[in-house]
Amino acid sequence: MSESSGATMLEPHTPVHLSSTPHVITRGQGVTVWDADGREYLDGVAGLWCVTLGYSEPRLVEAATRQLERLPFYGSFNHRTNDVALALAEDIAEIAPIPMGRTFFANSGSEANDSAMKFAWYYHQALGRRQRRKILSHRCGYHGTTTAAASATGLSHIHAGFGAPLPGFVRVHCPDPLSPVARDLGPERFVDWLVQELEELIAEEGPETIAAFIGEPILGAGGLIIPPEGYYQRVQEVLARHDILFIADEVITGFGRTGSMFGTTEFGLRPDLVTVAKGLSSAYLPISAVLVGERVCAALAEGSREFRTFGHGFTYSGHPVAAAVARETIAILRERDIPGRVRAAGTVLANALDKFRGADGIRDVRSYGLLGAVEVDPARFGVGTGQVGPAVLEAAAAEGLLLRAMGDTLVLAPPLVSSDDELERMVDRLATAYDRFR
Ligand code: PLP
């Protein structure tokens, strides 16, 4: 191991002024990772919600190696592509949760979301609705950090220091069942309230100026928010009435995490475009995609007849090695019925998390599939918002557990291949860490 201080790397989502060395992970096996000092951790958050098949799936390594040896790269511009990207698009079409037009490949969730928003613009331009530019999203939504994805992201820490988001990005209330208004109104009237807010906002902005609404089926980085039942259905009715496209950001929920292959199916949504990343390749290589629905795709085709070009795409769109890994990931997800396994494992996780219910200082416990959250009330400890989460995170690391803290919400998003015993051990370690913090 070299004794690097990490001083040359500008670390993502890390204050630049920090002078301490970062925590360095050097090895992984199954759902366990080891750091540079040899300490062992259960990875309760699958890297960054993404290593769905764990850290040592030999089939993914072999798929990458075989492809590296055969054709390490060929791009996809100007009607020339590689065989693996085409085959992956076919694989995706087989399992897609919407009537498919085509699949566009990118390299990250942010790029997929930027692309989807641009496709919404192109769609409306193709239909002659040139004013339709605005993008609606949630105040607690996270869609990435490229320029448009960051602008659609509502979380304020993503904007601090970078100035205001781009104009034309408009936010709606968070569908958070724990928000004060939700608590006042109760679940059904809360959905009515959210829908009315959306209607009013659309009227105020002018429906003829709005291109699309982007939303996560379960909102991840905003604090694992599970919208109230029927919320997205009602939102979709409003959007459809105003010819506003719906983009489902399935970067977290795609590829098994909720117990279905896609959150879109799990929650009965009908998006026009679906964005995926993370679990598409179990994060072994970077690849993301936009699933472009039939109707949007038909308009893109019409548009490109008129514009004579489709000026969008990346050098690495459909990278063959990443595509080979993604193909193998999908094959494994299907062969081993990983979504089915997630449904069973989700019950194990939910039961294990029950030990937090009613415990001192716990505001809420929630889970869906292999997403789980324990929300702590900082007021109980006499500290400000956002201070408990990081402290418990540190205590958890000392107990041999890695997880995420979204403010004071501690989030588990373990690999989908975690055993029952591993899930229970993760929650036990979290409980010990919380007790130590208290
Ligand atoms: N969308 C969602 C829902 C995400 O959770 C993330 C990342 O966590 C992104 C988009 C951005 O993905 P990336 O970091 O690959 O750009």
Tab-separated table of C-alpha atoms and ligand atoms in Angstrom:
chain	number	residue	atom	x	y	z
A	1	MET	CA	0.000	0.000	0.000
A	2	SER	CA	1.390	3.408	-0.933
A	3	GLU	CA	1.252	6.054	1.791
A	4	SER	CA	-0.830	8.539	-0.211
A	5	SER	CA	-2.312	11.448	1.708
A	6	GLY	CA	-5.026	11.789	-0.918
A	7	ALA	CA	-3.988	15.434	-1.235
A	8	THR	CA	-4.193	15.449	-5.038
A	9	MET	CA	-7.754	14.185	-5.366
A	10	LEU	CA	-10.673	16.602	-5.282
A	11	GLU	CA	-13.114	14.318	-3.529
A	12	PRO	CA	-16.774	14.326	-4.610
A	13	HIS	CA	-19.292	15.480	-2.025
A	14	THR	CA	-16.482	16.227	0.447
A	15	PRO	CA	-15.573	19.680	1.807
A	16	VAL	CA	-12.409	20.763	-0.013
A	17	HIS	CA	-10.873	22.337	3.089
A	18	LEU	CA	-10.586	18.999	4.902
A	19	SER	CA	-6.927	18.220	5.411
A	20	SER	CA	-7.280	14.791	7.018
A	21	THR	CA	-6.721	11.758	4.841
A	22	PRO	CA	-9.851	10.083	3.459
A	23	HIS	CA	-10.993	6.674	4.646
A	24	VAL	CA	-9.586	4.316	2.039
A	25	ILE	CA	-11.273	1.050	1.073
A	26	THR	CA	-8.976	-1.428	-0.605
A	27	ARG	CA	-10.743	-4.786	-0.907
A	28	GLY	CA	-14.194	-6.364	-1.099
A	29	GLN	CA	-15.671	-9.841	-0.867
A	30	GLY	CA	-19.390	-10.656	-0.858
A	31	VAL	CA	-20.981	-7.841	1.163
A	32	THR	CA	-17.832	-7.107	3.166
A	33	VAL	CA	-15.156	-4.514	2.454
A	34	TRP	CA	-11.772	-3.888	4.096
A	35	ASP	CA	-9.959	-0.597	4.553
A	36	ALA	CA	-6.286	0.230	4.152
A	37	ASP	CA	-5.698	-0.603	7.836
A	38	GLY	CA	-7.238	-4.033	7.380
A	39	ARG	CA	-10.461	-3.187	9.265
A	40	GLU	CA	-13.514	-5.112	8.100
A	41	TYR	CA	-16.972	-3.633	7.432
A	42	LEU	CA	-20.345	-4.961	6.387
A	43	ASP	CA	-21.327	-2.661	3.542
A	44	GLY	CA	-24.834	-1.610	4.477
A	45	VAL	CA	-25.098	0.738	1.537
A	46	ALA	CA	-23.625	-1.326	-1.308
A	47	GLY	CA	-20.952	1.258	-2.110
A	48	LEU	CA	-23.263	4.102	-3.079
A	49	TRP	CA	-26.543	2.106	-3.302
A	50	CYS	CA	-25.108	0.353	-6.338
A	51	VAL	CA	-23.069	-2.845	-5.806
A	52	THR	CA	-26.218	-4.928	-5.976
A	53	LEU	CA	-24.516	-8.270	-6.617
A	54	GLY	CA	-21.806	-7.815	-3.977
A	55	TYR	CA	-18.071	-7.332	-4.400
A	56	SER	CA	-16.938	-10.650	-5.798
A	57	GLU	CA	-19.287	-11.860	-8.514
A	58	PRO	CA	-16.937	-13.841	-10.782
A	59	ARG	CA	-19.325	-13.767	-13.742
A	60	LEU	CA	-19.087	-9.981	-13.921
A	61	VAL	CA	-15.307	-10.077	-13.784
A	62	GLU	CA	-15.226	-12.713	-16.533
A	63	ALA	CA	-17.677	-10.745	-18.696
A	64	ALA	CA	-15.464	-7.654	-18.460
A	65	THR	CA	-12.269	-9.590	-19.092
A	66	ARG	CA	-13.665	-11.450	-22.117
A	67	GLN	CA	-14.879	-8.184	-23.625
A	68	LEU	CA	-11.633	-6.334	-22.894
A	69	GLU	CA	-9.803	-9.040	-24.790
A	70	ARG	CA	-12.225	-9.088	-27.746
A	71	LEU	CA	-13.036	-5.386	-28.250
A	72	PRO	CA	-12.167	-2.910	-25.487
A	73	PHE	CA	-13.901	-0.003	-27.172
A	74	TYR	CA	-15.973	1.028	-30.074
A	75	GLY	CA	-18.276	4.017	-29.799
A	76	SER	CA	-21.792	4.571	-31.067
A	77	PHE	CA	-21.803	7.799	-33.100
A	78	ASN	CA	-23.016	8.267	-36.674
A	79	HIS	CA	-24.833	4.956	-37.091
A	80	ARG	CA	-21.803	2.801	-36.252
A	81	THR	CA	-21.794	0.976	-32.927
A	82	ASN	CA	-20.636	-2.217	-31.249
A	83	ASP	CA	-22.489	-5.523	-30.975
A	84	VAL	CA	-22.620	-5.525	-27.171
A	85	ALA	CA	-24.415	-2.173	-26.852
A	86	LEU	CA	-27.032	-3.385	-29.340
A	87	ALA	CA	-27.481	-6.661	-27.474
A	88	LEU	CA	-27.816	-4.825	-24.147
A	89	ALA	CA	-30.539	-2.614	-25.614
A	90	GLU	CA	-32.389	-5.827	-26.604
A	91	ASP	CA	-31.954	-7.248	-23.088
A	92	ILE	CA	-33.347	-4.064	-21.584
A	93	ALA	CA	-36.290	-4.057	-23.986
A	94	GLU	CA	-37.180	-7.565	-22.743
A	95	ILE	CA	-37.545	-6.452	-19.143
A	96	ALA	CA	-38.521	-2.797	-19.636
A	97	PRO	CA	-41.402	-1.581	-17.469
A	98	ILE	CA	-42.851	0.665	-20.195
A	99	PRO	CA	-43.830	0.195	-23.860
A	100	MET	CA	-40.378	0.669	-25.268
A	101	GLY	CA	-39.121	2.737	-28.110
A	102	ARG	CA	-35.359	2.592	-27.679
A	103	THR	CA	-32.604	2.710	-25.059
A	104	PHE	CA	-29.995	5.465	-24.911
A	105	PHE	CA	-26.750	4.745	-23.047
A	106	ALA	CA	-24.741	7.125	-20.883
A	107	ASN	CA	-22.252	6.657	-18.062
A	108	SER	CA	-23.812	7.955	-14.858
A	109	GLY	CA	-27.167	8.669	-13.321
A	110	SER	CA	-26.595	12.394	-13.757
A	111	GLU	CA	-25.901	12.001	-17.466
A	112	ALA	CA	-28.944	9.790	-17.893
A	113	ASN	CA	-31.130	12.422	-16.226
A	114	ASP	CA	-29.616	15.294	-18.217
A	115	SER	CA	-30.238	13.232	-21.346
A	116	ALA	CA	-33.843	12.443	-20.399
A	117	MET	CA	-34.575	16.126	-19.808
A	118	LYS	CA	-33.018	17.021	-23.159
A	119	PHE	CA	-35.102	14.302	-24.832
A	120	ALA	CA	-38.203	15.889	-23.295
A	121	TRP	CA	-37.163	19.207	-24.854
A	122	TYR	CA	-36.495	17.582	-28.214
A	123	TYR	CA	-39.848	15.774	-28.020
A	124	HIS	CA	-41.761	19.012	-27.517
A	125	GLN	CA	-39.720	20.843	-30.180
A	126	ALA	CA	-40.538	18.027	-32.579
A	127	LEU	CA	-44.225	18.561	-31.859
A	128	GLY	CA	-43.864	22.283	-32.448
A	129	ARG	CA	-44.265	23.206	-28.763
A	130	ARG	CA	-41.112	25.244	-28.600
A	131	GLN	CA	-42.027	27.032	-25.394
A	132	ARG	CA	-42.129	23.824	-23.368
A	133	ARG	CA	-38.832	24.044	-21.500
A	134	LYS	CA	-39.505	23.973	-17.759
A	135	ILE	CA	-38.748	20.950	-15.651
A	136	LEU	CA	-40.696	20.145	-12.481
A	137	SER	CA	-39.129	18.154	-9.646
A	138	HIS	CA	-39.310	17.640	-5.870
A	139	ARG	CA	-37.705	19.904	-3.314
A	140	CYS	CA	-36.218	16.826	-1.676
A	141	GLY	CA	-35.422	15.074	-4.981
A	142	TYR	CA	-31.876	14.106	-5.968
A	143	HIS	CA	-31.081	13.624	-9.633
A	144	GLY	CA	-27.307	14.084	-9.768
A	145	THR	CA	-24.803	16.898	-10.109
A	146	THR	CA	-24.304	17.645	-13.797
A	147	THR	CA	-25.791	21.005	-14.673
A	148	ALA	CA	-29.375	20.069	-15.505
A	149	ALA	CA	-29.549	17.152	-13.044
A	150	ALA	CA	-28.265	19.439	-10.270
A	151	SER	CA	-30.813	22.080	-11.245
A	152	ALA	CA	-33.596	19.503	-10.993
A	153	THR	CA	-32.205	18.415	-7.624
A	154	GLY	CA	-33.957	20.261	-4.830
A	155	LEU	CA	-31.541	19.592	-1.961
A	156	SER	CA	-29.939	22.848	-0.888
A	157	HIS	CA	-26.503	21.410	-0.084
A	158	ILE	CA	-26.121	20.563	-3.771
A	159	HIS	CA	-26.495	24.241	-4.671
A	160	ALA	CA	-24.524	25.883	-1.853
A	161	GLY	CA	-21.523	27.689	-3.293
A	162	PHE	CA	-22.545	27.096	-6.901
A	163	GLY	CA	-25.185	29.818	-6.971
A	164	ALA	CA	-28.789	29.379	-7.939
A	165	PRO	CA	-29.862	26.438	-10.095
A	166	LEU	CA	-30.543	27.185	-13.751
A	167	PRO	CA	-33.732	29.097	-14.499
A	168	GLY	CA	-36.652	27.006	-15.680
A	169	PHE	CA	-36.402	24.364	-12.941
A	170	VAL	CA	-39.452	24.515	-10.705
A	171	ARG	CA	-39.946	22.562	-7.482
A	172	VAL	CA	-42.961	20.989	-5.859
A	173	HIS	CA	-43.470	19.956	-2.239
A	174	CYS	CA	-41.838	16.811	-1.015
A	175	PRO	CA	-44.257	13.838	-0.748
A	176	ASP	CA	-42.944	13.189	2.745
A	177	PRO	CA	-45.541	11.503	4.992
A	178	LEU	CA	-43.668	12.891	8.014
A	179	SER	CA	-43.770	16.536	6.923
A	180	PRO	CA	-45.793	18.852	9.201
A	181	VAL	CA	-48.505	19.343	6.574
A	182	ALA	CA	-48.824	15.552	6.110
A	183	ARG	CA	-49.129	15.038	9.841
A	184	ASP	CA	-51.806	17.731	10.039
A	185	LEU	CA	-53.857	16.418	7.134
A	186	GLY	CA	-53.460	12.631	7.285
A	187	PRO	CA	-52.353	10.528	4.291
A	188	GLU	CA	-55.350	10.887	1.953
A	189	ARG	CA	-55.863	14.579	2.383
A	190	PHE	CA	-52.086	15.043	2.127
A	191	VAL	CA	-52.163	13.516	-1.370
A	192	ASP	CA	-55.083	15.815	-2.286
A	193	TRP	CA	-53.060	18.748	-0.976
A	194	LEU	CA	-49.950	17.759	-2.982
A	195	VAL	CA	-51.971	17.319	-6.154
A	196	GLN	CA	-53.678	20.663	-5.670
A	197	GLU	CA	-50.297	22.338	-5.136
A	198	LEU	CA	-49.078	20.771	-8.386
A	199	GLU	CA	-52.203	21.901	-10.276
A	200	GLU	CA	-51.824	25.451	-8.975
A	201	LEU	CA	-48.144	25.564	-9.818
A	202	ILE	CA	-48.782	24.341	-13.366
A	203	ALA	CA	-51.498	26.977	-13.790
A	204	GLU	CA	-49.188	29.680	-12.439
A	205	GLU	CA	-46.229	28.712	-14.642
A	206	GLY	CA	-48.431	28.033	-17.662
A	207	PRO	CA	-48.749	24.403	-18.815
A	208	GLU	CA	-47.589	25.450	-22.285
A	209	THR	CA	-44.149	26.253	-20.766
A	210	ILE	CA	-43.587	22.927	-18.973
A	211	ALA	CA	-41.739	20.035	-20.607
A	212	ALA	CA	-41.486	17.334	-17.957
A	213	PHE	CA	-41.722	16.257	-14.342
A	214	ILE	CA	-38.854	14.167	-12.981
A	215	GLY	CA	-39.311	12.119	-9.814
A	216	GLU	CA	-37.902	9.109	-7.981
A	217	PRO	CA	-40.404	6.314	-7.137
A	218	ILE	CA	-38.775	6.247	-3.672
A	219	LEU	CA	-36.778	9.390	-2.949
A	220	GLY	CA	-33.312	8.261	-1.918
A	221	ALA	CA	-30.840	10.999	-1.053
A	222	GLY	CA	-33.685	13.221	0.170
A	223	GLY	CA	-33.981	10.862	3.151
A	224	LEU	CA	-35.543	7.632	1.883
A	225	ILE	CA	-38.986	9.089	1.442
A	226	ILE	CA	-41.686	6.606	0.495
A	227	PRO	CA	-44.495	8.683	-1.047
A	228	PRO	CA	-48.015	8.045	0.232
A	229	GLU	CA	-50.063	5.472	-1.623
A	230	GLY	CA	-51.604	6.725	-4.847
A	231	TYR	CA	-49.446	9.857	-4.945
A	232	TYR	CA	-47.672	9.256	-8.244
A	233	GLN	CA	-50.833	7.936	-9.895
A	234	ARG	CA	-52.580	11.203	-9.103
A	235	VAL	CA	-49.536	13.215	-10.230
A	236	GLN	CA	-49.484	11.311	-13.495
A	237	GLU	CA	-53.144	12.069	-14.146
A	238	VAL	CA	-52.415	15.787	-13.785
A	239	LEU	CA	-49.317	15.601	-15.992
A	240	ALA	CA	-51.136	13.651	-18.702
A	241	ARG	CA	-53.934	16.221	-18.737
A	242	HIS	CA	-51.394	18.960	-19.426
A	243	ASP	CA	-49.204	17.007	-21.881
A	244	ILE	CA	-46.276	17.135	-19.474
A	245	LEU	CA	-43.919	14.165	-19.775
A	246	PHE	CA	-43.102	12.075	-16.714
A	247	ILE	CA	-39.512	10.917	-16.188
A	248	ALA	CA	-39.081	8.199	-13.549
A	249	ASP	CA	-35.601	8.450	-12.057
A	250	GLU	CA	-34.934	4.803	-11.233
A	251	VAL	CA	-31.224	5.233	-10.596
A	252	ILE	CA	-31.731	3.728	-7.130
A	253	THR	CA	-34.968	1.770	-7.567
A	254	GLY	CA	-34.081	0.112	-10.878
A	255	PHE	CA	-32.881	-3.500	-11.147
A	256	GLY	CA	-34.426	-5.166	-8.165
A	257	ARG	CA	-34.006	-2.858	-5.177
A	258	THR	CA	-37.756	-2.613	-4.397
A	259	GLY	CA	-38.544	-6.297	-4.946
A	260	SER	CA	-39.584	-5.790	-8.572
A	261	MET	CA	-37.152	-5.328	-11.418
A	262	PHE	CA	-38.272	-1.669	-11.587
A	263	GLY	CA	-39.973	0.705	-9.163
A	264	THR	CA	-42.164	1.713	-12.101
A	265	THR	CA	-43.765	-1.752	-12.057
A	266	GLU	CA	-43.754	-2.000	-8.275
A	267	PHE	CA	-45.742	1.230	-7.935
A	268	GLY	CA	-47.841	0.922	-11.127
A	269	LEU	CA	-46.366	4.010	-12.804
A	270	ARG	CA	-46.565	4.877	-16.504
A	271	PRO	CA	-43.561	7.105	-17.172
A	272	ASP	CA	-42.622	8.323	-20.628
A	273	LEU	CA	-38.931	7.948	-19.888
A	274	VAL	CA	-37.092	5.900	-17.247
A	275	THR	CA	-33.524	6.579	-16.176
A	276	VAL	CA	-31.324	3.853	-14.685
A	277	ALA	CA	-27.676	3.525	-13.624
A	278	LYS	CA	-26.120	1.961	-10.491
A	279	GLY	CA	-27.709	-1.532	-10.459
A	280	LEU	CA	-27.594	-1.786	-14.254
A	281	SER	CA	-24.020	-3.051	-13.952
A	282	SER	CA	-23.927	-3.682	-10.198
A	283	ALA	CA	-21.494	-0.718	-10.406
A	284	TYR	CA	-18.633	-2.929	-11.626
A	285	LEU	CA	-18.249	-0.450	-14.496
A	286	PRO	CA	-19.979	2.898	-15.060
A	287	ILE	CA	-22.985	2.699	-17.338
A	288	SER	CA	-26.446	4.267	-17.271
A	289	ALA	CA	-29.407	4.388	-19.615
A	290	VAL	CA	-32.531	6.245	-20.578
A	291	LEU	CA	-35.411	3.962	-21.490
A	292	VAL	CA	-37.288	6.005	-24.042
A	293	GLY	CA	-40.955	5.061	-24.307
A	294	GLU	CA	-42.630	4.310	-27.617
A	295	ARG	CA	-44.538	7.583	-27.886
A	296	VAL	CA	-41.533	9.791	-27.105
A	297	CYS	CA	-39.325	7.766	-29.413
A	298	ALA	CA	-41.760	8.181	-32.302
A	299	ALA	CA	-41.658	11.958	-31.823
A	300	LEU	CA	-37.847	11.950	-31.602
A	301	ALA	CA	-37.783	10.142	-34.935
A	302	GLU	CA	-40.178	12.683	-36.469
A	303	GLY	CA	-38.116	15.509	-35.001
A	304	SER	CA	-34.839	14.270	-36.366
A	305	ARG	CA	-36.422	14.083	-39.809
A	306	GLU	CA	-37.087	17.796	-39.453
A	307	PHE	CA	-33.885	18.827	-37.613
A	308	ARG	CA	-31.804	16.410	-39.714
A	309	THR	CA	-29.742	15.560	-36.677
A	310	PHE	CA	-29.902	14.327	-33.106
A	311	GLY	CA	-27.027	16.187	-31.490
A	312	HIS	CA	-26.720	14.228	-28.300
A	313	GLY	CA	-24.488	11.418	-27.033
A	314	PHE	CA	-21.206	10.669	-25.321
A	315	THR	CA	-17.962	9.089	-26.474
A	316	TYR	CA	-18.617	6.299	-24.016
A	317	SER	CA	-22.342	5.832	-24.777
A	318	GLY	CA	-22.754	2.060	-25.011
A	319	HIS	CA	-19.156	1.306	-24.006
A	320	PRO	CA	-18.769	-2.378	-24.865
A	321	VAL	CA	-17.006	-3.478	-21.671
A	322	ALA	CA	-19.542	-1.743	-19.435
A	323	ALA	CA	-22.321	-3.088	-21.664
A	324	ALA	CA	-20.941	-6.641	-21.354
A	325	VAL	CA	-20.982	-6.324	-17.567
A	326	ALA	CA	-24.520	-4.914	-17.675
A	327	ARG	CA	-25.696	-7.812	-19.854
A	328	GLU	CA	-24.259	-10.299	-17.380
A	329	THR	CA	-25.779	-8.383	-14.456
A	330	ILE	CA	-29.226	-8.560	-16.042
A	331	ALA	CA	-28.746	-12.263	-16.793
A	332	ILE	CA	-27.881	-12.924	-13.136
A	333	LEU	CA	-30.792	-10.817	-11.859
A	334	ARG	CA	-33.163	-12.857	-13.998
A	335	GLU	CA	-31.638	-16.322	-13.516
A	336	ARG	CA	-31.433	-15.990	-9.745
A	337	ASP	CA	-34.719	-14.093	-9.455
A	338	ILE	CA	-32.980	-11.426	-7.399
A	339	PRO	CA	-36.152	-9.270	-7.205
A	340	GLY	CA	-37.915	-12.272	-5.610
A	341	ARG	CA	-35.030	-12.668	-3.182
A	342	VAL	CA	-35.336	-8.948	-2.345
A	343	ARG	CA	-39.003	-9.400	-1.449
A	344	ALA	CA	-38.088	-12.124	1.065
A	345	ALA	CA	-35.002	-10.279	2.302
A	346	GLY	CA	-37.061	-7.104	2.631
A	347	THR	CA	-39.190	-8.815	5.269
A	348	VAL	CA	-36.041	-9.834	7.139
A	349	LEU	CA	-34.747	-6.250	7.017
A	350	ALA	CA	-38.117	-4.807	8.099
A	351	ASN	CA	-38.365	-7.258	11.018
A	352	ALA	CA	-34.817	-6.505	12.111
A	353	LEU	CA	-35.456	-2.753	11.983
A	354	ASP	CA	-38.512	-3.213	14.214
A	355	LYS	CA	-36.212	-3.143	17.238
A	356	PHE	CA	-35.893	0.627	16.692
A	357	ARG	CA	-39.648	1.229	16.837
A	358	GLY	CA	-40.604	3.183	19.904
A	359	ALA	CA	-36.976	3.429	21.035
A	360	ASP	CA	-35.869	6.623	22.705
A	361	GLY	CA	-35.121	9.388	20.172
A	362	ILE	CA	-36.393	7.484	17.119
A	363	ARG	CA	-38.787	9.499	14.999
A	364	ASP	CA	-39.560	6.891	12.340
A	365	VAL	CA	-38.566	3.486	11.010
A	366	ARG	CA	-39.400	2.598	7.417
A	367	SER	CA	-38.323	0.219	4.719
A	368	TYR	CA	-39.240	-0.996	1.258
A	369	GLY	CA	-37.545	-3.994	-0.333
A	370	LEU	CA	-33.863	-3.618	0.504
A	371	LEU	CA	-34.078	0.043	1.412
A	372	GLY	CA	-34.333	0.801	5.092
A	373	ALA	CA	-34.242	3.956	7.202
A	374	VAL	CA	-34.126	4.890	10.849
A	375	GLU	CA	-34.908	8.547	11.403
A	376	VAL	CA	-33.594	10.094	14.607
A	377	ASP	CA	-35.111	13.160	16.245
A	378	PRO	CA	-32.187	15.515	16.953
A	379	ALA	CA	-34.321	17.591	19.356
A	380	ARG	CA	-34.321	14.606	21.736
A	381	PHE	CA	-30.559	15.023	22.061
A	382	GLY	CA	-30.677	18.804	22.239
A	383	VAL	CA	-28.654	19.218	19.045
A	384	GLY	CA	-29.369	20.905	15.728
A	385	THR	CA	-30.802	19.198	12.641
A	386	GLY	CA	-28.283	17.095	10.777
A	387	GLN	CA	-25.930	16.509	13.698
A	388	VAL	CA	-27.054	13.098	14.890
A	389	GLY	CA	-26.733	11.310	11.527
A	390	PRO	CA	-22.977	11.846	11.076
A	391	ALA	CA	-22.291	10.955	14.726
A	392	VAL	CA	-24.158	7.634	14.447
A	393	LEU	CA	-22.426	7.013	11.113
A	394	GLU	CA	-19.059	7.278	12.829
A	395	ALA	CA	-20.176	5.034	15.672
A	396	ALA	CA	-21.448	2.501	13.105
A	397	ALA	CA	-18.091	2.466	11.314
A	398	ALA	CA	-16.443	1.715	14.647
A	399	GLU	CA	-18.858	-1.252	14.940
A	400	GLY	CA	-17.893	-2.491	11.462
A	401	LEU	CA	-20.852	-1.169	9.481
A	402	LEU	CA	-20.898	1.303	6.598
A	403	LEU	CA	-24.149	3.110	5.831
A	404	ARG	CA	-25.391	6.539	4.776
A	405	ALA	CA	-26.796	9.421	6.766
A	406	MET	CA	-29.233	11.756	5.047
A	407	GLY	CA	-29.445	14.470	7.665
A	408	ASP	CA	-30.560	12.544	10.753
A	409	THR	CA	-31.939	9.639	8.737
A	410	LEU	CA	-29.708	6.580	8.709
A	411	VAL	CA	-30.139	4.640	5.505
A	412	LEU	CA	-29.406	1.027	4.670
A	413	ALA	CA	-29.331	-0.051	1.021
A	414	PRO	CA	-27.369	-3.292	1.235
A	415	PRO	CA	-26.304	-5.453	-1.686
A	416	LEU	CA	-29.319	-7.398	-2.973
A	417	VAL	CA	-27.433	-10.645	-2.387
A	418	SER	CA	-27.048	-10.060	1.372
A	419	SER	CA	-28.016	-13.145	3.379
A	420	ASP	CA	-30.628	-12.984	6.152
A	421	ASP	CA	-27.842	-13.295	8.681
A	422	GLU	CA	-25.855	-10.459	7.108
A	423	LEU	CA	-28.921	-8.193	7.096
A	424	GLU	CA	-29.594	-8.948	10.750
A	425	ARG	CA	-25.955	-8.317	11.646
A	426	MET	CA	-26.071	-4.967	9.821
A	427	VAL	CA	-29.103	-3.864	11.846
A	428	ASP	CA	-27.575	-5.203	15.102
A	429	ARG	CA	-24.446	-3.153	14.459
A	430	LEU	CA	-26.561	-0.091	13.737
A	431	ALA	CA	-28.437	-0.632	17.012
A	432	THR	CA	-25.171	-0.950	18.951
A	433	ALA	CA	-23.852	2.198	17.272
A	434	TYR	CA	-27.030	4.088	18.161
A	435	ASP	CA	-26.816	2.923	21.777
A	436	ARG	CA	-23.193	4.026	21.950
A	437	PHE	CA	-24.141	7.410	20.500
A	438	ARG	CA	-26.909	7.823	23.095
B	1	PLP	N1	-30.616	9.904	-9.447
B	1	PLP	C1	-30.715	9.306	-8.246
B	1	PLP	C2	-32.070	8.921	-7.748
B	1	PLP	C3	-29.575	9.058	-7.501
B	1	PLP	O1	-29.674	8.496	-6.288
B	1	PLP	C4	-28.314	9.409	-8.031
B	1	PLP	C5	-27.081	9.131	-7.288
B	1	PLP	O2	-27.076	8.713	-6.160
B	1	PLP	C6	-28.263	10.041	-9.277
B	1	PLP	C7	-29.439	10.254	-9.961
B	1	PLP	C8	-26.967	10.481	-9.860
B	1	PLP	O3	-26.225	9.390	-10.271
B	1	PLP	P1	-24.655	9.566	-10.543
B	1	PLP	O4	-24.012	9.833	-9.225
B	1	PLP	O5	-24.282	8.232	-11.137
B	1	PLP	O6	-24.492	10.676	-11.495
